[in-house]
CSV table of C-alpha atoms in Angstrom, one decimal:
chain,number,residue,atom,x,y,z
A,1,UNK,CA,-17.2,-30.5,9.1
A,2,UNK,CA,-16.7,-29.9,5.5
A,3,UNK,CA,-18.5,-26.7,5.3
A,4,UNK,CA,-16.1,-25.5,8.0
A,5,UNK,CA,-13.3,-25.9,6.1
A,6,UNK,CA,-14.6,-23.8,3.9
A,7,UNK,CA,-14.5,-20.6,5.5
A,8,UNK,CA,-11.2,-18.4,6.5
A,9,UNK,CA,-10.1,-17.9,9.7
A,10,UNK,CA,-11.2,-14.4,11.0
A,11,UNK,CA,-9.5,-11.3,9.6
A,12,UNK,CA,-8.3,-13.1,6.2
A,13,UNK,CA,-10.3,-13.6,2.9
A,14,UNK,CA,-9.9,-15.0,-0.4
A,15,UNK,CA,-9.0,-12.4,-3.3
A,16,UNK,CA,-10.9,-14.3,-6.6
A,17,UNK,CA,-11.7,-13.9,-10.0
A,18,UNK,CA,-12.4,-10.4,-11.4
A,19,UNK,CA,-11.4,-8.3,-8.0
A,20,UNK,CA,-7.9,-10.8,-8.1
A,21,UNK,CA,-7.3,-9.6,-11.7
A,22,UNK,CA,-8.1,-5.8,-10.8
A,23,UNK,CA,-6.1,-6.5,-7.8
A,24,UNK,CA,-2.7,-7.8,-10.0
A,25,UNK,CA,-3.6,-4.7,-12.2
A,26,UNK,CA,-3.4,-1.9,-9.8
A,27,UNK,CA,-0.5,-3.5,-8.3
A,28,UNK,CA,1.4,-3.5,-11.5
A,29,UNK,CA,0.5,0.3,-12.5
A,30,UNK,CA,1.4,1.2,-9.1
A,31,UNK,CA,5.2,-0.8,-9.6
A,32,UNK,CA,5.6,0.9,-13.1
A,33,UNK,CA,5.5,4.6,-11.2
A,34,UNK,CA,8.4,3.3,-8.6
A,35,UNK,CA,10.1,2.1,-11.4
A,36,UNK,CA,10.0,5.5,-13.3
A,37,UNK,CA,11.2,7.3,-10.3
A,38,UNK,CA,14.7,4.7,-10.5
A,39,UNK,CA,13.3,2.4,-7.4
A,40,UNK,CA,14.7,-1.5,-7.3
A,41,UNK,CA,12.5,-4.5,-6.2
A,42,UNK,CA,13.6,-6.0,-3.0
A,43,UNK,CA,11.7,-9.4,-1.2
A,44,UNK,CA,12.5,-10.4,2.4
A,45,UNK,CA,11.0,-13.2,4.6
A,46,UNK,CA,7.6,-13.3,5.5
A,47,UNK,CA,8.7,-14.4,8.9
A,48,UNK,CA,11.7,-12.9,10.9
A,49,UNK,CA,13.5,-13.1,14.5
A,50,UNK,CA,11.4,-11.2,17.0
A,51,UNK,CA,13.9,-8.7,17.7
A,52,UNK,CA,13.5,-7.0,14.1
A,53,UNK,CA,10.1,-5.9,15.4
A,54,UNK,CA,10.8,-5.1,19.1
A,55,UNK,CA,10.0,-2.0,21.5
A,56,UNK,CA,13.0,-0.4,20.7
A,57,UNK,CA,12.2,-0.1,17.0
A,58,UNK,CA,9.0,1.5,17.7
A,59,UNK,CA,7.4,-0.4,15.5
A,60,UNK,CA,4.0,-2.5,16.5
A,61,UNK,CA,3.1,-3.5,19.9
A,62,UNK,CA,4.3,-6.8,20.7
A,63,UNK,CA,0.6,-8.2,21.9
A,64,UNK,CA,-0.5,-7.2,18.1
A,65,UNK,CA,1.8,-9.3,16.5
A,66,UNK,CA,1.8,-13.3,15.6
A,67,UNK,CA,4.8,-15.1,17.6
A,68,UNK,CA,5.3,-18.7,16.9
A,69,UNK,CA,9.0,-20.6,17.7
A,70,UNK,CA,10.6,-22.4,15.5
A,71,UNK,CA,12.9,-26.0,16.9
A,72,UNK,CA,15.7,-24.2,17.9
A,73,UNK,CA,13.5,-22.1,20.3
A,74,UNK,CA,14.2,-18.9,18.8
A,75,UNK,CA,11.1,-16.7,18.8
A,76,UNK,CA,9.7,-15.9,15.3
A,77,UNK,CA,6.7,-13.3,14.2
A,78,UNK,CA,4.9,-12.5,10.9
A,79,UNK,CA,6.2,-9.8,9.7
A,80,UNK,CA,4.0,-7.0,10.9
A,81,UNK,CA,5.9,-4.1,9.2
A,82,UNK,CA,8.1,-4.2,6.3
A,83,UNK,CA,10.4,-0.7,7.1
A,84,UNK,CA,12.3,-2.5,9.7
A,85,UNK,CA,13.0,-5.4,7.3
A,86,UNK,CA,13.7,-3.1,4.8
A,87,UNK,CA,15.9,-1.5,7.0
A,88,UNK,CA,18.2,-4.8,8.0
A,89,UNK,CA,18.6,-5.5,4.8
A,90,UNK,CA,20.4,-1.9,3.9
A,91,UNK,CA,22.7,-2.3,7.2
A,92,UNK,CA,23.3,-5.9,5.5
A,93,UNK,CA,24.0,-5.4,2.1
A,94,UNK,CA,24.6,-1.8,1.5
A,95,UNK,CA,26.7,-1.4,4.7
A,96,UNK,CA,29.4,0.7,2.9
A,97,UNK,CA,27.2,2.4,0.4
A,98,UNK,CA,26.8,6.1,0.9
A,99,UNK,CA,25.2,7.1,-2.1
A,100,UNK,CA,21.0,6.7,-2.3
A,101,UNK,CA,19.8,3.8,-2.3
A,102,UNK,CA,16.1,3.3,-4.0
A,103,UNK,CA,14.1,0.1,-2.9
A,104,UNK,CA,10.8,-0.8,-3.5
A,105,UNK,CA,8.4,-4.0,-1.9
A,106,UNK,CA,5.3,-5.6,-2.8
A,107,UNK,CA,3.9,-8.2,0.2
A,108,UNK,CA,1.9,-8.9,3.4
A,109,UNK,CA,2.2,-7.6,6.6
A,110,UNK,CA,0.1,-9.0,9.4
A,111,UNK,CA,-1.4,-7.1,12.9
A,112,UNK,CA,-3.3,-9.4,15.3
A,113,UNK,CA,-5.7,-6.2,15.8
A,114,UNK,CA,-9.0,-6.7,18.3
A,115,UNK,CA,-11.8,-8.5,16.3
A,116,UNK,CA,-14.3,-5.8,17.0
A,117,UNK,CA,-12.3,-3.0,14.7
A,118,UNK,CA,-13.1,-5.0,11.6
A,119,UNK,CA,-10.3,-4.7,10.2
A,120,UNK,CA,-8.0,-7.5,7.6
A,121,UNK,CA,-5.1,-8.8,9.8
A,122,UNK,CA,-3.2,-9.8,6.3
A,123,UNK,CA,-3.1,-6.8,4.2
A,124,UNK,CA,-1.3,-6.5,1.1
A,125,UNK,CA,1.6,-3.2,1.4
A,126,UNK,CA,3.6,-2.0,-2.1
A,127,UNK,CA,5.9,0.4,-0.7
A,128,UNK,CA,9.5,2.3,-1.3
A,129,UNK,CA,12.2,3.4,0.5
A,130,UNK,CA,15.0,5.9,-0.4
A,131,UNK,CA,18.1,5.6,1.9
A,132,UNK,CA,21.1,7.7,2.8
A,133,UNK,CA,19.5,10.9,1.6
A,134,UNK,CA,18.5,13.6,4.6
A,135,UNK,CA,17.4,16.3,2.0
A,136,UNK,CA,14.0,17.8,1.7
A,137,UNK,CA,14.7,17.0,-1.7
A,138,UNK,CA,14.3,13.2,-1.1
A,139,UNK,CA,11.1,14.0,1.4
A,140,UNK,CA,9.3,15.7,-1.4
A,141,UNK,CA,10.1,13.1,-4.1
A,142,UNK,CA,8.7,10.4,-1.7
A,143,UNK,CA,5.8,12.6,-1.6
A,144,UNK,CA,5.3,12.9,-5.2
A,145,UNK,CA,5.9,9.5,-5.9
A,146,UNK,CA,2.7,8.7,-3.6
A,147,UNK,CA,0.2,10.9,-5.3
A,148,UNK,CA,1.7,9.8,-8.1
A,149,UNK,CA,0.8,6.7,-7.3
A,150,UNK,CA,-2.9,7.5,-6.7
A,151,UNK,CA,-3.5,9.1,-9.4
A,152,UNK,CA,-2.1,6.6,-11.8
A,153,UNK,CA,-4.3,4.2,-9.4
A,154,UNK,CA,-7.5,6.6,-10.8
A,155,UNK,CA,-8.4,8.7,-8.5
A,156,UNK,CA,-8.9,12.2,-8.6
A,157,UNK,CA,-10.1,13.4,-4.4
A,158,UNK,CA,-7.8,12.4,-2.4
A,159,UNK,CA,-5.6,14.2,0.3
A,160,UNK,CA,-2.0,13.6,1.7
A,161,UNK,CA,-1.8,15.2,5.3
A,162,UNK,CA,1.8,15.9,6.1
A,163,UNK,CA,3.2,16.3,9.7
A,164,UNK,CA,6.6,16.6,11.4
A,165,UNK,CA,7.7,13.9,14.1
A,166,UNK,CA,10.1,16.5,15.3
A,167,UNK,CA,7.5,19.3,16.2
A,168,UNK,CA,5.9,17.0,19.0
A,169,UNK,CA,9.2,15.8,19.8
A,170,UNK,CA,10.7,19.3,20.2
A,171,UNK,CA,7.9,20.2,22.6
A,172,UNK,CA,8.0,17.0,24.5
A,173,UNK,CA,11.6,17.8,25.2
A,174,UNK,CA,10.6,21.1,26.3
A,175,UNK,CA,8.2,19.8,28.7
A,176,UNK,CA,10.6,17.5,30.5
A,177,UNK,CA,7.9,14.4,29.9
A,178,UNK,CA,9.1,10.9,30.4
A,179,UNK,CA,8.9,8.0,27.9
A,180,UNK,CA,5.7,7.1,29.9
A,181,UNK,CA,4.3,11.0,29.9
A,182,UNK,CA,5.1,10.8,26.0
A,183,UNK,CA,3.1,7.6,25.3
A,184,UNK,CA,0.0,8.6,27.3
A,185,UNK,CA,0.3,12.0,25.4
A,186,UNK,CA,0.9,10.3,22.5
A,187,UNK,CA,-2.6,8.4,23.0
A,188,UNK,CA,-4.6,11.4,24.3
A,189,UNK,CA,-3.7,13.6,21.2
A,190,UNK,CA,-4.2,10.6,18.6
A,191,UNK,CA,-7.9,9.8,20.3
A,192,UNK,CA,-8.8,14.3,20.7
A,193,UNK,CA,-8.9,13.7,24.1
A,194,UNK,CA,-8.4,17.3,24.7
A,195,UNK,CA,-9.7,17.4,28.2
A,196,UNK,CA,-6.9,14.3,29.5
A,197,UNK,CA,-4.5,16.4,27.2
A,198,UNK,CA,-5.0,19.4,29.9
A,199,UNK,CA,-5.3,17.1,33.0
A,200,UNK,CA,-1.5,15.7,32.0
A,201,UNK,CA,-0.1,19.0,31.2
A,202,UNK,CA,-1.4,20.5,34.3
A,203,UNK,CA,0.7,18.2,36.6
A,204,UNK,CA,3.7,19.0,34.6
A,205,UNK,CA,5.8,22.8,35.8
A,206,UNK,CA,5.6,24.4,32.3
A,207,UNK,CA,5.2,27.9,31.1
A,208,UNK,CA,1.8,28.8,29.7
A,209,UNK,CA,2.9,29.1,26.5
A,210,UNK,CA,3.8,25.3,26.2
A,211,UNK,CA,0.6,24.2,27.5
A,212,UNK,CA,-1.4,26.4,24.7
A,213,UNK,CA,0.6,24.7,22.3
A,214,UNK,CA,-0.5,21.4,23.1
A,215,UNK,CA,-3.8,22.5,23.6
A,216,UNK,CA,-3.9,23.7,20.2
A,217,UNK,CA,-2.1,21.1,18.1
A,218,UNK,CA,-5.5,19.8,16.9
A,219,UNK,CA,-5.7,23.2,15.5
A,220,UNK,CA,-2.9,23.3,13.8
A,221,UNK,CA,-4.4,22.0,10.3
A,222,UNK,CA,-4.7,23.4,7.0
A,223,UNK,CA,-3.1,24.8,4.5
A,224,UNK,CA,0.6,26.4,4.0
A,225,UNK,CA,-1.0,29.7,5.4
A,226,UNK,CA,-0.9,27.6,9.5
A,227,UNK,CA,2.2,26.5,9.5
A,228,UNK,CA,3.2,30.5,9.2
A,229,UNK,CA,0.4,31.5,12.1
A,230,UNK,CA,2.2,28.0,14.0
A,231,UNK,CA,5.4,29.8,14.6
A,232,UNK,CA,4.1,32.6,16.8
A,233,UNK,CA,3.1,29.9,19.3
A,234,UNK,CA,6.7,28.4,20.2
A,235,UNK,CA,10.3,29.8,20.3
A,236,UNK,CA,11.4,25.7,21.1
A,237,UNK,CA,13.9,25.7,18.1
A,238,UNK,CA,13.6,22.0,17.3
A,239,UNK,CA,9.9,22.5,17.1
A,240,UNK,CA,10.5,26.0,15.0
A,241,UNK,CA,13.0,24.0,12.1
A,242,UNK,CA,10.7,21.3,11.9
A,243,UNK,CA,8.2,24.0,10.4
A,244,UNK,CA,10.5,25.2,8.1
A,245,UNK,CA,11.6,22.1,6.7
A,246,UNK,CA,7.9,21.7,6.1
A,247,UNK,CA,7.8,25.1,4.2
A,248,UNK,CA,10.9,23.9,2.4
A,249,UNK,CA,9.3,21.3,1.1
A,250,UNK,CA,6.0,22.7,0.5
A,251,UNK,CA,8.5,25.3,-2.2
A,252,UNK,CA,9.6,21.9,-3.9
A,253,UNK,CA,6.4,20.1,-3.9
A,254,UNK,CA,5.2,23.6,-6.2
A,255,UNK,CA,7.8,22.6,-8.0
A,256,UNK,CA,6.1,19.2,-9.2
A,257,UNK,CA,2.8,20.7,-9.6
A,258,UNK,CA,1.4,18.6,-6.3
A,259,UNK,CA,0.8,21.0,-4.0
A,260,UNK,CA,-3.4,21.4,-4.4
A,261,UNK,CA,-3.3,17.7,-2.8
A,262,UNK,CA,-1.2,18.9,0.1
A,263,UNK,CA,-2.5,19.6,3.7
A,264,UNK,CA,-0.8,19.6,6.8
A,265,UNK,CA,-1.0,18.5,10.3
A,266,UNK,CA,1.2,19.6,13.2
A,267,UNK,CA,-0.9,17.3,15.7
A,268,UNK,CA,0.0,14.3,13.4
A,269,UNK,CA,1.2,11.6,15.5
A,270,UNK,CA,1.9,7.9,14.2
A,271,UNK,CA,1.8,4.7,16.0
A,272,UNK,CA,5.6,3.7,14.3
A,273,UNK,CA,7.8,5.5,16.8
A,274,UNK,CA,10.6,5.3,14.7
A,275,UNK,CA,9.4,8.5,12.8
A,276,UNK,CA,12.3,11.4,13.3
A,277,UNK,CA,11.2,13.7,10.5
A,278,UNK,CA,7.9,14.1,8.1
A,279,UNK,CA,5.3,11.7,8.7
A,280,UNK,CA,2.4,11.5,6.2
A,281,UNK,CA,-1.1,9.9,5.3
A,282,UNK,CA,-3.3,9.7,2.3
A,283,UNK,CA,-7.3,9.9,2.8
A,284,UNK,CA,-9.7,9.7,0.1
A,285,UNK,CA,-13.3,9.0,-0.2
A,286,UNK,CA,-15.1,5.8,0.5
A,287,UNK,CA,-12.9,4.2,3.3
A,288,UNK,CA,-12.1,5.7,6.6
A,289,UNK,CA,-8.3,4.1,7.0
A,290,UNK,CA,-6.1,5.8,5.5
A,291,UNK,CA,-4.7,4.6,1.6
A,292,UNK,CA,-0.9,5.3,2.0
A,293,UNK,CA,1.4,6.7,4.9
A,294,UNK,CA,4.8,7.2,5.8
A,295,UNK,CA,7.8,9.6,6.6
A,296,UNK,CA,11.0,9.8,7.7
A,297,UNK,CA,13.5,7.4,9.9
A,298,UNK,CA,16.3,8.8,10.2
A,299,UNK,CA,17.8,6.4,13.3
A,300,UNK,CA,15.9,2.6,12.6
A,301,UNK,CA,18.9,1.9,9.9
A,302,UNK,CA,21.7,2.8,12.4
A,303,UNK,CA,20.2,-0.1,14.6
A,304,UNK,CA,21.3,-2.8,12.5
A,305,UNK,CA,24.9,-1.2,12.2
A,306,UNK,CA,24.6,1.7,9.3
A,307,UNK,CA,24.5,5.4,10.7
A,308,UNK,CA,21.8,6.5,7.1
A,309,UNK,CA,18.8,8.7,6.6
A,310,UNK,CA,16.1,7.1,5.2
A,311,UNK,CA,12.8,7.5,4.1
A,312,UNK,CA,9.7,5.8,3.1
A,313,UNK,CA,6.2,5.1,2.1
A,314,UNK,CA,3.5,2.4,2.0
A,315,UNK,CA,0.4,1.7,-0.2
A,316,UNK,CA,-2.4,-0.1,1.3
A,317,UNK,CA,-3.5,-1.9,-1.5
A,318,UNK,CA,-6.5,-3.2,-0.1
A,319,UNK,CA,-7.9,-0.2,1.3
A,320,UNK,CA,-6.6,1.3,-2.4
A,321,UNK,CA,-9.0,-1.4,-3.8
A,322,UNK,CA,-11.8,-0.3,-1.9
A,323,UNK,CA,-12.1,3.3,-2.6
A,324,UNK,CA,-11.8,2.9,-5.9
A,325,UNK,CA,-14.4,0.7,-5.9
A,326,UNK,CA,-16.8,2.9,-3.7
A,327,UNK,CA,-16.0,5.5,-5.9
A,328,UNK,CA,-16.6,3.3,-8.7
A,329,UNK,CA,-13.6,4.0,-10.5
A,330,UNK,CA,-13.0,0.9,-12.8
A,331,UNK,CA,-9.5,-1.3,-13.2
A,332,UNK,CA,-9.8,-2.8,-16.9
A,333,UNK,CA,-7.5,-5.2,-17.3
A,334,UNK,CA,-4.8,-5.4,-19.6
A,335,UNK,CA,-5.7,-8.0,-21.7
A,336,UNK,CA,-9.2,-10.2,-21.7
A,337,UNK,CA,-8.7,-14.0,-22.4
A,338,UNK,CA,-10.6,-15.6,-25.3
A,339,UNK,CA,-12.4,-18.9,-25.0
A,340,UNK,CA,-11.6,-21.1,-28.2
A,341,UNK,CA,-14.4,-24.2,-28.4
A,342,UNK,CA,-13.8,-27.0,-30.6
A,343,UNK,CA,-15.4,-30.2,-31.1
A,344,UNK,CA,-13.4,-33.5,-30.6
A,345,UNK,CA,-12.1,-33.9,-34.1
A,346,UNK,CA,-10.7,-30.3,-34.4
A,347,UNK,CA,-8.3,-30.8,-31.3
A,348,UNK,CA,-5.2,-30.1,-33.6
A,349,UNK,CA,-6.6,-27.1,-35.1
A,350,UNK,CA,-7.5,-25.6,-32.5
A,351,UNK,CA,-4.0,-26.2,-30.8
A,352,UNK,CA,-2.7,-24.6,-33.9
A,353,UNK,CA,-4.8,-21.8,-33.5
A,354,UNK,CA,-4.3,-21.3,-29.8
A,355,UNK,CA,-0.5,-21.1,-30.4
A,356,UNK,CA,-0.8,-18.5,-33.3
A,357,UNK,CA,-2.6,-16.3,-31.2
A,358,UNK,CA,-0.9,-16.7,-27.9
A,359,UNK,CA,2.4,-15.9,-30.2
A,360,UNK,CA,1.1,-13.1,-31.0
A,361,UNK,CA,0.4,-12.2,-27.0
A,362,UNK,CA,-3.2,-13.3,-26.8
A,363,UNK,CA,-4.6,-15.0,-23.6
A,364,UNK,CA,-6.2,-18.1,-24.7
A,365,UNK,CA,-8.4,-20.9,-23.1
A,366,UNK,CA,-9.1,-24.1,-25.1
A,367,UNK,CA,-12.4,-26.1,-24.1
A,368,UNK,CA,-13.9,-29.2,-26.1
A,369,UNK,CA,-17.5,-28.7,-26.9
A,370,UNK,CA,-19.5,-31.4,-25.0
A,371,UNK,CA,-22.1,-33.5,-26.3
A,372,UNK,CA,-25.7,-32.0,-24.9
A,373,UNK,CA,-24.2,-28.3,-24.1
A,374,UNK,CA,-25.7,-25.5,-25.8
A,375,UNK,CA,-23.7,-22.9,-26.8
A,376,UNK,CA,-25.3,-20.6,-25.2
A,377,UNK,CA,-24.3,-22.3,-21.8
A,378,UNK,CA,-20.7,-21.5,-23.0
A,379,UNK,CA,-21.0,-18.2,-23.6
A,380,UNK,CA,-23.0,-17.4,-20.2
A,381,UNK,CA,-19.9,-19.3,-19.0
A,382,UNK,CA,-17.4,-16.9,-21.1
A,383,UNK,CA,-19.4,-13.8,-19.7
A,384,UNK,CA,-19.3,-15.4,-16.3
A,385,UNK,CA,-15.4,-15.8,-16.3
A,386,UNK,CA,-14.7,-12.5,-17.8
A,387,UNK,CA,-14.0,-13.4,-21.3
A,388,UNK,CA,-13.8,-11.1,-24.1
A,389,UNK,CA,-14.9,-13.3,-26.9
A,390,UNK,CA,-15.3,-17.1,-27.9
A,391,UNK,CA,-13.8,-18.6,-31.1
A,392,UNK,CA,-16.5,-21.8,-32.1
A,393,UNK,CA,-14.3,-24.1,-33.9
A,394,UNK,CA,-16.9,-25.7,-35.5
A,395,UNK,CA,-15.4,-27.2,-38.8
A,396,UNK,CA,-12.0,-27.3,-40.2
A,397,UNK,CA,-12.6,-23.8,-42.4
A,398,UNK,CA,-14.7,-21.8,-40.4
A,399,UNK,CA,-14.9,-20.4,-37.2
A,400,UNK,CA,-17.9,-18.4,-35.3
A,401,UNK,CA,-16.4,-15.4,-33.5
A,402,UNK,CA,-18.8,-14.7,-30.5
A,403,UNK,CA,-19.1,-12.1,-28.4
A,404,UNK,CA,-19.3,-12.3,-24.4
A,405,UNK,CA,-21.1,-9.7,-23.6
A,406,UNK,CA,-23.5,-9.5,-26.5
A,407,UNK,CA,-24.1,-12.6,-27.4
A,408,UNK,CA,-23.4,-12.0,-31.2
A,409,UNK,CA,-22.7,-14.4,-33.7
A,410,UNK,CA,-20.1,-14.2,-37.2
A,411,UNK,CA,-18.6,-16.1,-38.8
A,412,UNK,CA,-15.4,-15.8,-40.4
A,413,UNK,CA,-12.8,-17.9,-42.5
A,414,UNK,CA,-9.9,-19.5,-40.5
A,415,UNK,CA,-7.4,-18.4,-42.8
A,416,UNK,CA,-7.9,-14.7,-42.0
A,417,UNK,CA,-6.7,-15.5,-38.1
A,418,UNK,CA,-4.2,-17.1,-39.0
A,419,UNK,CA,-2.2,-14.5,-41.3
């Protein structure tokens, strides 16, 4: 029974000691860039009413998500996005703002997914979003805060696909499908099922020139030089702007300097069917999920009562955590915590001590020295925890300064720490 208890339920794991601290780290760096680019910390509930995450957001499927009621009988889910949160809280308390607005998140989200993907059904999401702005202007910065991002994170391969929500959406207007006909396409496309891609658009009355297109949207990947060969294939003019908003912002995204980690997809689809403009993902080596996302939702606000653009993205921090670490790309931490021994009679000195340094910003443990320890148990416990150094307060003048990882011994007076 006990060694049950032990163990996490299925999809959910305990974040410890040297990956925690890397963990806080990357999370940090990756705040400071949203901070830079003007972006404003926001929290909301880890729970929420149902509705928030319903069909007609577009957001996750209702089976994937964790319902529980609370007394009054009102259905409640873990939050299993954060945009549509993100997004009640602008219609709430920015209802007559029309100037940008620039939030950013750190926190859970949580997908009931089928045990046999493997995948963490708590993952941790640091995210922004930038409302009331519709320019291309606000779809590149988005952009180039996310490699951003990356690159402060450490890497140095990594890809950001870009696609365009309208493109599909201007072709499945064309079409005539039903919300039905769109879903099953939707699915068809997002799995290459080319050949169920044919057998749906055959049963449909459309030219020949439609069907090619969606026969060729897996193609339609690469660099700047496709989107140009991608207008010959349509004259649907929602289909045609959306390609020029995406040469629009390739022109800005030049501008930053970003554009060698810029690829695009016109076949991009998303599972979030709130997506009306740009949609987006980041890839890199050593995981196959993808290590940010997002784009633009121009209509989710204006469901909780404010007509506003918006646009976002999301870092997946743990799959973040575990390319770098495939790619063994290191997180040092900021600051290593030194271990300060002392025997029984030096308690106040050693307070003393502890309190000069941790004045002075120093992470400091204090430990009595027990009687039948060796030190050199202590200091395979200091290299153990991740310590830096130990300070052996051995006698009321002097002081052995050890190191961790070494093993080294000096000694030193304890008046020169404590100028």
């Amino acid at each position: 029974m006990i060694e049950k208890l032990l163990h996490t339920p299925e999809g959910v794991r305990d974040i410890y000691n040297a990956e925690c601290e890397r963990k806080l780290q990357l999370q940090n760096r990756l705040h400071h860039v949203m901070k830079l680019h003007g972006f404003k910390d926001i929290q909301t509930p880890t729970f929420e009413f149902f509705d928030i995450f319903s069909k007609e957001r577009g957001t996750v499927a209702a089976k994937d998500m964790y319902k529980f009621f609370d007394r009054d009988g009102n259905t409640l889910v873990l939050r299993p996005d954060i945009t549509p949160s993100i997004a009640r809280c602008a219609a709430k308390y920015y209802k007559e703002e029309s100037f940008p607005i620039r939030l950013s998140y750190i926190g859970s989200t949580f997908i009931n997914n089928n045990s046999y993907q493997g995948k963490l059904k708590e993952s941790t999401q640091l995210g922004a979003e930038l409302i009331n702005d519709s320019s291309t202007d606000a779809d590149a910065e988005m952009l180039a805060l996310t490699i951003e991002c990356l690159l402060e994170a450490g890497l140095n391969e990594f890809q950001v696909e870009i696609g365009e929500a309208d493109f599909f959406r201007g072709l499945v207007e064309e079409a005539g499908f039903d919300e039905e006909e769109e879903y099953q396409l939707r699915i068809l496309i997002e799995k290459k099922n080319m050949f169920g891609v044919e057998e749906l658009i055959s049963s449909k009355d459309i030219s020949d020139e439609l069907k090619n297109v969606f026969l060729t949207l897996p193609e339609l990947f690469g660099t700047i030089d496709k989107l140009i060969s991608a207008k010959s294939l349509t004259t649907n003019y929602r289909a045609l702007n959306a390609i020029e908003r995406l040469e629009q912002l390739y022109t800005i995204l030049t501008a930053y300097g970003l554009e060698k980690y810029i690829t695009f997809d016109l076949g991009m689809l998303s599972k979030y069917n709130y997506y009306t403009g740009i949609i987006f993902r980041a890839y890199t080596y050593g995981t196959g999920d993808t290590i940010a996302n997002g784009g633009r939702y121009d209509n989710l606000v204006g469901q909780f009562g404010k007509d506003a653009p918006a646009i976002g993205l999301a870092i997946m921090v743990d799959q973040l955590m575990l390319a770098l670490s495939r790619q063994k790309i290191d997180i040092k931490p900021e600051t290593e915590n030194t271990l300060i021994l002392y025997k029984h009679n030096l308690l106040e000195n050693a307070i003393v001590l502890a309190n000069h340094f941790r004045n002075q910003g120093m992470n400091i443990e204090l430990l009595r020295v027990k009687e039948n320890t060796l030190l050199e148990e202590y200091i395979a416990y200091s290299k153990r925890n991740g310590n830096g150094g130990i300070l052996y307060y051995e006698s009321a003048e002097l002081i052995k300064v050890i190191n961790s990882e070494s093993g080294e011994v000096q000694e030193a007076n304890i008046q020169d720490f404590m100028r």
